[in-house]
């Protein structure tokens, strides 16, 4: 075990002091931090103090009275989306637009309520109708629908309103951060095994006392630890500006204020916690995939290229919801699970009488695959060790 610790420290040091790694981390973290800061620094003065402006209505029930205040304000400007940004009702109006799916004007739009007709009952009924539509769209069975009906009953209504810009922006950051993280980890860990072949040191390692097991395990552990470190650095770079400008404001709000059509009985903070856990598990999975490719292909550039190509294809590949199994598997990838949609994937995995949500399924799949891929890397390396020893004996 002492040897494992020494070799593990050495492998981590190799990864951390690598010039390519340092440069990639600086560029990646700087890009995420800069693009997030730009959202705040390049917006109009009225939007710079969004938390102070919107906190006036925090803690109030999203009920008939509050909805009426918003609609009366909107009537003055003819439409919900015309309420100025410095008005306390601006954030709620933006939320209602997402919830109702229309820029309603005073006279109403075909298929929608007019502002004068809008009531608490109609707002919540519209949300329920949209949830029912999504359950049908994703081809859920009656048992799956019953599961979500039960979850929806756990959600307290009317919602307690909190300004949602902070939590919404933090959740939206996961999409880009996940893509950057996967590509960065793929680039940085692809040489863990391949570099030994490039430097022609793999034969020396195989001949060493620890080369048959300890070195392999140390490389895998080092790669996984490093993957989590890289993922954490990139995540903090993307989330830090939101915390600077918004603090923890709105994290205690129900997650429906952030994701209107979800039935998870979570707060915004709990939802972000789930996303963070899945993000870190995806980092472990990416590291495992990259290292398996590294020891299989024996070429770091090719291995990292494969990871980058796969993640780029994942961003654009689409499978119709009618192909239930294929679509459900396809949308379990990190890029899709951590997207910023107004609804979370409602498709469930049934194991006996137990249902797993897409978040739970993804977490189990990422962790299981990471372990299996690491075991696959061990198997490939040990097989090559036996092959090498056989050649040495034959000679």
Tab-separated table of N, CA and C in Angstrom, residues 14 16-17 20 29 31 41 43 53 91 121 135 172 177 181 208 222 282 289 323 328 345 352 373 392:
chain	number	residue	atom	x	y	z
A	14	UNK	N	2.785	14.117	-12.339
A	14	UNK	CA	3.018	14.126	-13.787
A	14	UNK	C	1.874	14.834	-14.514
A	16	UNK	N	-0.333	17.034	-13.192
A	16	UNK	CA	-0.554	18.415	-12.771
A	16	UNK	C	0.502	19.382	-13.293
A	17	UNK	N	1.733	18.899	-13.483
A	17	UNK	CA	2.802	19.803	-13.930
A	17	UNK	C	2.994	19.753	-15.448
A	20	UNK	N	0.950	21.050	-21.189
A	20	UNK	CA	-0.314	21.015	-21.960
A	20	UNK	C	-1.507	21.077	-21.016
A	29	UNK	N	-10.710	27.258	-17.988
A	29	UNK	CA	-11.277	27.952	-16.831
A	29	UNK	C	-11.456	29.433	-17.124
A	31	UNK	N	-11.948	30.810	-20.051
A	31	UNK	CA	-13.059	30.976	-20.997
A	31	UNK	C	-14.398	30.918	-20.277
A	41	UNK	N	-21.409	41.872	-16.838
A	41	UNK	CA	-20.703	43.127	-17.060
A	41	UNK	C	-21.125	43.831	-18.342
A	43	UNK	N	-24.281	43.710	-19.621
A	43	UNK	CA	-25.719	43.968	-19.658
A	43	UNK	C	-26.000	45.392	-19.228
A	53	UNK	N	-33.304	44.345	-6.947
A	53	UNK	CA	-34.562	44.763	-7.549
A	53	UNK	C	-35.663	43.735	-7.325
A	91	UNK	N	-39.123	39.899	-13.365
A	91	UNK	CA	-38.717	38.503	-13.267
A	91	UNK	C	-39.915	37.561	-13.282
A	121	UNK	N	-55.868	29.870	-11.027
A	121	UNK	CA	-56.314	28.550	-11.475
A	121	UNK	C	-55.879	28.273	-12.903
A	135	UNK	N	-45.679	14.116	-20.700
A	135	UNK	CA	-45.775	12.698	-20.332
A	135	UNK	C	-46.223	11.863	-21.527
A	172	UNK	N	-28.187	26.674	-15.904
A	172	UNK	CA	-27.890	26.788	-17.331
A	172	UNK	C	-26.405	26.623	-17.618
A	177	UNK	N	-20.423	23.870	-19.363
A	177	UNK	CA	-19.350	23.374	-18.496
A	177	UNK	C	-19.127	21.880	-18.700
A	181	UNK	N	-15.700	20.264	-19.831
A	181	UNK	CA	-15.079	19.318	-18.901
A	181	UNK	C	-14.732	18.010	-19.596
A	208	UNK	N	9.230	-4.230	-14.153
A	208	UNK	CA	9.440	-3.839	-12.761
A	208	UNK	C	8.579	-4.668	-11.815
A	222	UNK	N	-5.016	7.833	-10.198
A	222	UNK	CA	-4.539	9.184	-10.477
A	222	UNK	C	-5.366	9.864	-11.550
A	282	UNK	N	-19.936	12.242	-14.127
A	282	UNK	CA	-19.613	12.248	-15.557
A	282	UNK	C	-18.124	12.489	-15.778
A	289	UNK	N	-13.189	6.407	-19.642
A	289	UNK	CA	-13.247	6.199	-21.090
A	289	UNK	C	-11.927	6.596	-21.743
A	323	UNK	N	-39.154	6.279	-30.484
A	323	UNK	CA	-38.267	5.123	-30.292
A	323	UNK	C	-37.833	5.124	-28.834
A	328	UNK	N	-34.336	6.960	-24.820
A	328	UNK	CA	-34.053	7.052	-23.380
A	328	UNK	C	-32.570	6.816	-23.108
A	345	UNK	N	-36.106	15.187	-18.034
A	345	UNK	CA	-36.559	13.980	-18.728
A	345	UNK	C	-37.410	13.127	-17.784
A	352	UNK	N	-38.234	-4.081	-11.107
A	352	UNK	CA	-39.249	-4.672	-10.236
A	352	UNK	C	-40.347	-3.662	-9.956
A	373	UNK	N	-15.067	0.134	-16.922
A	373	UNK	CA	-14.049	0.569	-17.878
A	373	UNK	C	-12.657	0.557	-17.252
A	392	UNK	N	9.597	-12.568	-23.639
A	392	UNK	CA	10.905	-12.549	-23.007
A	392	UNK	C	11.408	-13.971	-22.747
